[in-house]
PDB file of C-alpha atoms and ligand atoms in Angstrom:
ATOM      1  CA  MET A 153      69.659 -97.852-108.198  1.00  0.00           C
ATOM      2  CA  LYS A 154      71.237 -94.554-107.115  1.00  0.00           C
ATOM      3  CA  THR A 155      74.025 -94.966-109.668  1.00  0.00           C
ATOM      4  CA  ALA A 156      71.551 -95.827-112.427  1.00  0.00           C
ATOM      5  CA  ILE A 157      69.470 -92.755-111.626  1.00  0.00           C
ATOM      6  CA  LEU A 158      72.533 -90.535-111.586  1.00  0.00           C
ATOM      7  CA  SER A 159      73.892 -91.773-114.905  1.00  0.00           C
ATOM      8  CA  SER A 160      70.433 -91.470-116.530  1.00  0.00           C
ATOM      9  CA  LEU A 161      70.224 -87.904-115.303  1.00  0.00           C
ATOM     10  CA  LEU A 162      73.639 -87.020-116.675  1.00  0.00           C
ATOM     11  CA  VAL A 163      72.737 -88.388-120.101  1.00  0.00           C
ATOM     12  CA  LEU A 164      69.375 -86.656-120.084  1.00  0.00           C
ATOM     13  CA  SER A 165      70.644 -83.324-118.860  1.00  0.00           C
ATOM     14  CA  ALA A 166      73.267 -83.377-121.627  1.00  0.00           C
ATOM     15  CA  ALA A 167      70.526 -84.112-124.159  1.00  0.00           C
ATOM     16  CA  ALA A 168      68.064 -81.585-122.766  1.00  0.00           C
ATOM     17  CA  SER A 169      67.256 -78.596-124.907  1.00  0.00           C
ATOM     18  CA  SER A 170      68.873 -75.324-123.931  1.00  0.00           C
ATOM     19  CA  VAL A 171      65.462 -73.622-123.894  1.00  0.00           C
ATOM     20  CA  ALA A 172      64.035 -74.751-120.588  1.00  0.00           C
ATOM     21  CA  ILE A 173      60.852 -73.388-119.172  1.00  0.00           C
ATOM     22  CA  ALA A 174      60.558 -73.963-115.444  1.00  0.00           C
ATOM     23  CA  HIS A 175      57.335 -74.645-113.645  1.00  0.00           C
ATOM     24  CA  GLN A 176      54.820 -71.881-113.053  1.00  0.00           C
ATOM     25  CA  GLN A 177      51.945 -71.210-110.703  1.00  0.00           C
ATOM     26  CA  GLY A 178      48.766 -73.019-111.741  1.00  0.00           C
ATOM     27  CA  GLU A 179      50.508 -75.844-113.590  1.00  0.00           C
ATOM     28  CA  ILE A 180      49.653 -79.437-112.941  1.00  0.00           C
ATOM     29  CA  ILE A 181      52.268 -82.071-113.536  1.00  0.00           C
ATOM     30  CA  VAL A 182      51.648 -85.793-113.798  1.00  0.00           C
ATOM     31  CA  ARG A 183      54.479 -88.300-113.527  1.00  0.00           C
ATOM     32  CA  GLY A 184      54.739 -92.033-114.064  1.00  0.00           C
ATOM     33  CA  GLY A 185      57.721 -94.288-113.484  1.00  0.00           C
ATOM     34  CA  ALA A 186      59.323 -96.809-111.194  1.00  0.00           C
ATOM     35  CA  THR A 187      59.165 -96.423-107.423  1.00  0.00           C
ATOM     36  CA  THR A 188      61.170 -98.667-105.125  1.00  0.00           C
ATOM     37  CA  VAL A 189      60.353 -98.960-101.432  1.00  0.00           C
ATOM     38  CA  ALA A 190      63.477-100.139 -99.598  1.00  0.00           C
ATOM     39  CA  PRO A 191      62.741-100.689 -95.907  1.00  0.00           C
ATOM     40  CA  ASP A 192      65.421 -99.653 -93.411  1.00  0.00           C
ATOM     41  CA  GLU A 193      63.625-101.612 -90.752  1.00  0.00           C
ATOM     42  CA  SER A 194      64.301-102.272 -87.128  1.00  0.00           C
ATOM     43  CA  THR A 195      61.926-104.468 -85.169  1.00  0.00           C
ATOM     44  CA  SER A 196      61.371-105.777 -81.703  1.00  0.00           C
ATOM     45  CA  THR A 197      61.444-109.528 -81.221  1.00  0.00           C
ATOM     46  CA  ILE A 198      58.622-111.929 -81.998  1.00  0.00           C
ATOM     47  CA  ILE A 199      56.492-112.857 -78.975  1.00  0.00           C
ATOM     48  CA  ALA A 200      54.613-116.095 -79.606  1.00  0.00           C
ATOM     49  CA  GLY A 201      52.300-117.590 -76.981  1.00  0.00           C
ATOM     50  CA  GLY A 202      53.993-115.565 -74.231  1.00  0.00           C
ATOM     51  CA  GLU A 203      57.461-116.739 -75.254  1.00  0.00           C
ATOM     52  CA  ASP A 204      60.050-114.307 -76.633  1.00  0.00           C
ATOM     53  CA  LEU A 205      61.603-115.995 -79.664  1.00  0.00           C
ATOM     54  CA  GLY A 206      64.518-113.559 -79.526  1.00  0.00           C
ATOM     55  CA  VAL A 207      64.197-113.045 -83.275  1.00  0.00           C
ATOM     56  CA  GLY A 208      63.135-109.905 -85.122  1.00  0.00           C
ATOM     57  CA  LEU A 209      61.876-109.479 -88.674  1.00  0.00           C
ATOM     58  CA  SER A 210      63.358-108.270 -91.909  1.00  0.00           C
ATOM     59  CA  ILE A 211      61.266-106.721 -94.663  1.00  0.00           C
ATOM     60  CA  GLU A 212      62.421-106.901 -98.278  1.00  0.00           C
ATOM     61  CA  SER A 213      62.351-104.207-100.989  1.00  0.00           C
ATOM     62  CA  ASN A 214      59.737-103.956-103.709  1.00  0.00           C
ATOM     63  CA  THR A 215      59.366-101.879-106.908  1.00  0.00           C
ATOM     64  CA  GLN A 216      56.060-100.795-108.423  1.00  0.00           C
ATOM     65  CA  LEU A 217      54.588 -98.364-110.932  1.00  0.00           C
ATOM     66  CA  GLY A 218      54.852 -94.995-109.195  1.00  0.00           C
ATOM     67  CA  LEU A 219      52.431 -92.235-110.082  1.00  0.00           C
ATOM     68  CA  ASN A 220      52.345 -88.725-108.823  1.00  0.00           C
ATOM     69  CA  ILE A 221      50.482 -85.543-109.467  1.00  0.00           C
ATOM     70  CA  ALA A 222      51.568 -82.089-108.365  1.00  0.00           C
ATOM     71  CA  TYR A 223      49.918 -78.688-108.433  1.00  0.00           C
ATOM     72  CA  PHE A 224      51.964 -75.479-108.345  1.00  0.00           C
ATOM     73  CA  VAL A 225      50.452 -73.099-105.811  1.00  0.00           C
ATOM     74  CA  THR A 226      53.211 -70.570-106.622  1.00  0.00           C
ATOM     75  CA  ASP A 227      56.077 -70.620-109.170  1.00  0.00           C
ATOM     76  CA  ASN A 228      58.284 -72.285-106.532  1.00  0.00           C
ATOM     77  CA  LEU A 229      55.930 -74.373-104.404  1.00  0.00           C
ATOM     78  CA  ASN A 230      53.892 -77.397-105.336  1.00  0.00           C
ATOM     79  CA  ILE A 231      51.684 -79.832-103.494  1.00  0.00           C
ATOM     80  CA  GLU A 232      52.353 -83.379-104.635  1.00  0.00           C
ATOM     81  CA  LEU A 233      50.488 -86.638-104.084  1.00  0.00           C
ATOM     82  CA  LEU A 234      52.513 -89.829-104.393  1.00  0.00           C
ATOM     83  CA  ALA A 235      50.524 -92.871-105.436  1.00  0.00           C
ATOM     84  CA  ALA A 236      51.526 -96.271-106.764  1.00  0.00           C
ATOM     85  CA  THR A 237      50.328 -99.731-107.566  1.00  0.00           C
ATOM     86  CA  PRO A 238      50.354-101.802-104.334  1.00  0.00           C
ATOM     87  CA  PHE A 239      53.740-102.762-102.920  1.00  0.00           C
ATOM     88  CA  LYS A 240      54.127-106.401-101.874  1.00  0.00           C
ATOM     89  CA  HIS A 241      56.972-107.116 -99.466  1.00  0.00           C
ATOM     90  CA  ASP A 242      58.364-110.426 -98.296  1.00  0.00           C
ATOM     91  CA  VAL A 243      58.635-110.521 -94.513  1.00  0.00           C
ATOM     92  CA  ASP A 244      61.463-112.764 -93.359  1.00  0.00           C
ATOM     93  CA  PHE A 245      62.725-113.893 -90.011  1.00  0.00           C
ATOM     94  CA  GLY A 246      65.640-111.805 -88.753  1.00  0.00           C
ATOM     95  CA  VAL A 247      67.758-114.957 -88.464  1.00  0.00           C
ATOM     96  CA  THR A 248      67.797-118.077 -90.603  1.00  0.00           C
ATOM     97  CA  ASP A 249      64.858-120.433 -90.188  1.00  0.00           C
ATOM     98  CA  PRO A 250      64.191-120.223 -86.396  1.00  0.00           C
ATOM     99  CA  LEU A 251      60.973-122.309 -86.543  1.00  0.00           C
ATOM    100  CA  GLY A 252      62.153-124.810 -89.135  1.00  0.00           C
ATOM    101  CA  THR A 253      59.555-123.430 -91.555  1.00  0.00           C
ATOM    102  CA  GLY A 254      61.948-121.756 -93.994  1.00  0.00           C
ATOM    103  CA  ASN A 255      63.369-118.266 -93.658  1.00  0.00           C
ATOM    104  CA  LYS A 256      60.306-116.511 -95.103  1.00  0.00           C
ATOM    105  CA  LEU A 257      57.586-115.693 -92.604  1.00  0.00           C
ATOM    106  CA  GLY A 258      55.011-114.285 -95.011  1.00  0.00           C
ATOM    107  CA  GLU A 259      54.012-111.321 -97.150  1.00  0.00           C
ATOM    108  CA  VAL A 260      52.331-107.989 -96.658  1.00  0.00           C
ATOM    109  CA  THR A 261      50.856-105.576 -99.195  1.00  0.00           C
ATOM    110  CA  HIS A 262      50.625-101.844 -98.667  1.00  0.00           C
ATOM    111  CA  LEU A 263      49.734 -98.545-100.278  1.00  0.00           C
ATOM    112  CA  PRO A 264      51.631 -95.494 -98.988  1.00  0.00           C
ATOM    113  CA  PRO A 265      49.896 -92.338-100.297  1.00  0.00           C
ATOM    114  CA  THR A 266      52.028 -89.330 -99.359  1.00  0.00           C
ATOM    115  CA  LEU A 267      51.110 -85.645 -99.576  1.00  0.00           C
ATOM    116  CA  THR A 268      54.165 -83.388 -99.846  1.00  0.00           C
ATOM    117  CA  LEU A 269      54.857 -79.649-100.080  1.00  0.00           C
ATOM    118  CA  ASN A 270      57.903 -79.104-102.324  1.00  0.00           C
ATOM    119  CA  TYR A 271      60.054 -76.004-102.718  1.00  0.00           C
ATOM    120  CA  TYR A 272      61.906 -75.362-105.999  1.00  0.00           C
ATOM    121  CA  PHE A 273      64.870 -73.065-105.583  1.00  0.00           C
ATOM    122  CA  ASN A 274      66.627 -72.761-108.973  1.00  0.00           C
ATOM    123  CA  ASP A 275      66.348 -69.952-111.471  1.00  0.00           C
ATOM    124  CA  ALA A 276      63.333 -70.343-113.784  1.00  0.00           C
ATOM    125  CA  SER A 277      65.577 -70.704-116.862  1.00  0.00           C
ATOM    126  CA  SER A 278      67.536 -73.640-115.450  1.00  0.00           C
ATOM    127  CA  VAL A 279      67.291 -77.051-117.104  1.00  0.00           C
ATOM    128  CA  LEU A 280      67.869 -78.666-113.719  1.00  0.00           C
ATOM    129  CA  GLN A 281      65.089 -77.994-111.220  1.00  0.00           C
ATOM    130  CA  PRO A 282      65.945 -79.474-107.823  1.00  0.00           C
ATOM    131  CA  TYR A 283      63.505 -79.327-104.942  1.00  0.00           C
ATOM    132  CA  VAL A 284      63.138 -80.254-101.305  1.00  0.00           C
ATOM    133  CA  GLY A 285      59.894 -81.345 -99.718  1.00  0.00           C
ATOM    134  CA  ALA A 286      58.243 -82.394 -96.507  1.00  0.00           C
ATOM    135  CA  GLY A 287      54.942 -84.132 -96.054  1.00  0.00           C
ATOM    136  CA  VAL A 288      52.706 -86.609 -94.387  1.00  0.00           C
ATOM    137  CA  ASN A 289      52.175 -90.277 -95.212  1.00  0.00           C
ATOM    138  CA  TYR A 290      49.341 -92.693 -94.549  1.00  0.00           C
ATOM    139  CA  THR A 291      50.229 -96.331 -95.121  1.00  0.00           C
ATOM    140  CA  PHE A 292      47.442 -98.885 -95.568  1.00  0.00           C
ATOM    141  CA  ILE A 293      48.749-102.384 -94.811  1.00  0.00           C
ATOM    142  CA  TYR A 294      46.587-105.282 -95.955  1.00  0.00           C
ATOM    143  CA  ASP A 295      46.650-108.831 -97.335  1.00  0.00           C
ATOM    144  CA  GLU A 296      49.009-109.926 -94.577  1.00  0.00           C
ATOM    145  CA  GLU A 297      49.616-113.658 -94.869  1.00  0.00           C
ATOM    146  CA  PHE A 298      51.935-116.334 -93.542  1.00  0.00           C
ATOM    147  CA  THR A 299      53.621-118.822 -95.844  1.00  0.00           C
ATOM    148  CA  GLY A 300      52.039-122.280 -96.069  1.00  0.00           C
ATOM    149  CA  ALA A 301      54.786-123.817 -93.914  1.00  0.00           C
ATOM    150  CA  ASN A 302      54.171-121.268 -91.152  1.00  0.00           C
ATOM    151  CA  ARG A 303      50.403-121.816 -91.377  1.00  0.00           C
ATOM    152  CA  GLU A 304      50.990-125.558 -90.977  1.00  0.00           C
ATOM    153  CA  ALA A 305      53.184-124.751 -87.951  1.00  0.00           C
ATOM    154  CA  GLY A 306      50.132-123.100 -86.354  1.00  0.00           C
ATOM    155  CA  LEU A 307      50.501-119.411 -87.248  1.00  0.00           C
ATOM    156  CA  SER A 308      47.376-117.611 -88.472  1.00  0.00           C
ATOM    157  CA  ASP A 309      45.502-114.291 -88.665  1.00  0.00           C
ATOM    158  CA  LEU A 310      48.494-112.030 -89.255  1.00  0.00           C
ATOM    159  CA  SER A 311      47.568-108.366 -88.975  1.00  0.00           C
ATOM    160  CA  LEU A 312      49.717-105.217 -89.169  1.00  0.00           C
ATOM    161  CA  ASP A 313      48.411-101.809 -88.125  1.00  0.00           C
ATOM    162  CA  ASN A 314      48.187 -98.921 -90.589  1.00  0.00           C
ATOM    163  CA  SER A 315      50.638 -96.070 -90.074  1.00  0.00           C
ATOM    164  CA  VAL A 316      50.614 -92.271 -90.125  1.00  0.00           C
ATOM    165  CA  GLY A 317      53.962 -90.486 -90.240  1.00  0.00           C
ATOM    166  CA  LEU A 318      56.066 -87.686 -91.664  1.00  0.00           C
ATOM    167  CA  SER A 319      58.139 -87.844 -94.834  1.00  0.00           C
ATOM    168  CA  ALA A 320      60.937 -85.796 -96.371  1.00  0.00           C
ATOM    169  CA  GLN A 321      62.392 -85.812 -99.853  1.00  0.00           C
ATOM    170  CA  LEU A 322      64.936 -84.449-102.293  1.00  0.00           C
ATOM    171  CA  GLY A 323      64.077 -84.479-105.980  1.00  0.00           C
ATOM    172  CA  MET A 324      64.941 -83.037-109.341  1.00  0.00           C
ATOM    173  CA  ASP A 325      63.162 -82.338-112.610  1.00  0.00           C
ATOM    174  CA  VAL A 326      65.322 -82.287-115.733  1.00  0.00           C
ATOM    175  CA  MET A 327      63.387 -80.098-118.147  1.00  0.00           C
ATOM    176  CA  LEU A 328      63.333 -81.506-121.689  1.00  0.00           C
ATOM    177  CA  ASP A 329      60.955 -78.958-123.218  1.00  0.00           C
ATOM    178  CA  ASN A 330      57.863 -76.970-122.225  1.00  0.00           C
ATOM    179  CA  ASN A 331      55.868 -80.078-121.426  1.00  0.00           C
ATOM    180  CA  TRP A 332      58.171 -82.981-120.694  1.00  0.00           C
ATOM    181  CA  HIS A 333      60.673 -83.603-117.940  1.00  0.00           C
ATOM    182  CA  VAL A 334      62.484 -86.477-116.317  1.00  0.00           C
ATOM    183  CA  ASN A 335      62.131 -86.684-112.558  1.00  0.00           C
ATOM    184  CA  THR A 336      64.029 -88.439-109.845  1.00  0.00           C
ATOM    185  CA  SER A 337      63.524 -88.308-106.129  1.00  0.00           C
ATOM    186  CA  VAL A 338      64.594 -89.991-102.951  1.00  0.00           C
ATOM    187  CA  ARG A 339      62.379 -89.758 -99.934  1.00  0.00           C
ATOM    188  CA  TRP A 340      62.317 -91.085 -96.417  1.00  0.00           C
ATOM    189  CA  ILE A 341      59.019 -92.041 -94.829  1.00  0.00           C
ATOM    190  CA  ASP A 342      58.420 -92.723 -91.156  1.00  0.00           C
ATOM    191  CA  ILE A 343      56.275 -95.888 -91.240  1.00  0.00           C
ATOM    192  CA  ASP A 344      55.838 -97.555 -87.861  1.00  0.00           C
ATOM    193  CA  THR A 345      53.524-100.462 -87.175  1.00  0.00           C
ATOM    194  CA  GLU A 346      53.031-103.511 -84.999  1.00  0.00           C
ATOM    195  CA  ALA A 347      51.957-107.026 -85.825  1.00  0.00           C
ATOM    196  CA  SER A 348      49.622-109.448 -84.123  1.00  0.00           C
ATOM    197  CA  PHE A 349      48.789-113.033 -85.014  1.00  0.00           C
ATOM    198  CA  ASN A 350      47.571-116.332 -83.589  1.00  0.00           C
ATOM    199  CA  VAL A 351      49.854-119.185 -82.530  1.00  0.00           C
ATOM    200  CA  GLY A 352      47.453-122.080 -82.257  1.00  0.00           C
ATOM    201  CA  GLU A 353      45.014-120.813 -79.595  1.00  0.00           C
ATOM    202  CA  ALA A 354      47.471-118.255 -78.163  1.00  0.00           C
ATOM    203  CA  ARG A 355      48.252-114.735 -79.330  1.00  0.00           C
ATOM    204  CA  GLY A 356      51.523-113.549 -80.739  1.00  0.00           C
ATOM    205  CA  ALA A 357      52.909-110.112 -81.476  1.00  0.00           C
ATOM    206  CA  VAL A 358      55.759-108.003 -82.718  1.00  0.00           C
ATOM    207  CA  ASN A 359      55.230-104.840 -80.705  1.00  0.00           C
ATOM    208  CA  SER A 360      57.408-102.461 -82.678  1.00  0.00           C
ATOM    209  CA  ILE A 361      58.123-102.602 -86.405  1.00  0.00           C
ATOM    210  CA  GLU A 362      59.869 -99.516 -87.776  1.00  0.00           C
ATOM    211  CA  ILE A 363      59.776 -99.930 -91.540  1.00  0.00           C
ATOM    212  CA  ASP A 364      61.045 -96.355 -92.187  1.00  0.00           C
ATOM    213  CA  PRO A 365      61.796 -96.955 -95.881  1.00  0.00           C
ATOM    214  CA  TRP A 366      63.894 -95.052 -98.376  1.00  0.00           C
ATOM    215  CA  VAL A 367      61.729 -94.576-101.453  1.00  0.00           C
ATOM    216  CA  TYR A 368      63.417 -94.066-104.834  1.00  0.00           C
ATOM    217  CA  THR A 369      61.541 -92.846-107.904  1.00  0.00           C
ATOM    218  CA  LEU A 370      62.617 -92.423-111.532  1.00  0.00           C
ATOM    219  CA  ALA A 371      59.801 -91.065-113.673  1.00  0.00           C
ATOM    220  CA  VAL A 372      58.792 -89.145-116.748  1.00  0.00           C
ATOM    221  CA  GLY A 373      56.600 -86.113-116.155  1.00  0.00           C
ATOM    222  CA  TYR A 374      54.220 -84.060-118.277  1.00  0.00           C
ATOM    223  CA  THR A 375      53.088 -80.534-117.532  1.00  0.00           C
ATOM    224  CA  PHE A 376      49.489 -79.499-118.203  1.00  0.00           C
TER     225      PHE A 376
HETATM  226 NI1   NI H 529      59.875 -94.817 -87.503  1.00  0.00          NI
END
């Protein structure tokens, strides 16, 4: 993914017109593209019916349509909202098949809207417009469900808490003309949650799930 983004940028920056107009105060930019959420998770072990299974979780990557909108409050600073179609992640056991129900535990869906303040530091005439940003994320986690095999084994009512956390990013706009640019960014988001569920009549939990994903975006942007 990183290599693909880099080579796309090199091609596009070579093709970009020499007359670049950087962003200005009052502009609104809208971007659409591909956003990948790649969890860098670490979790505590699964507690089921008072018993520590000694097994954590792993959470798989997912790519969706990423959308963002940014408003330039000055020539160098914008406020950006990251949105996307819902991400659906497989949740697997941290070791192979500990319950004899297959390695996949279930699935969760989430939306991670993130509000970021970005600072652009290059000269206004530059084709390449890198920026750094910091912000805050709210992650809604919903549609948590176990696989059929785990439901048959007695697991039910999976629930993961929503998360509030900080985020940081590096990004770049490659200006194609006055209106169009290609954008890439990599951001880190602090997403921490915990899970609870039923094991037959008993309760189960995973008390600490640090999802803390790297989020990669490659998009096309338009300036209004
Ligand atoms: Ni964290």
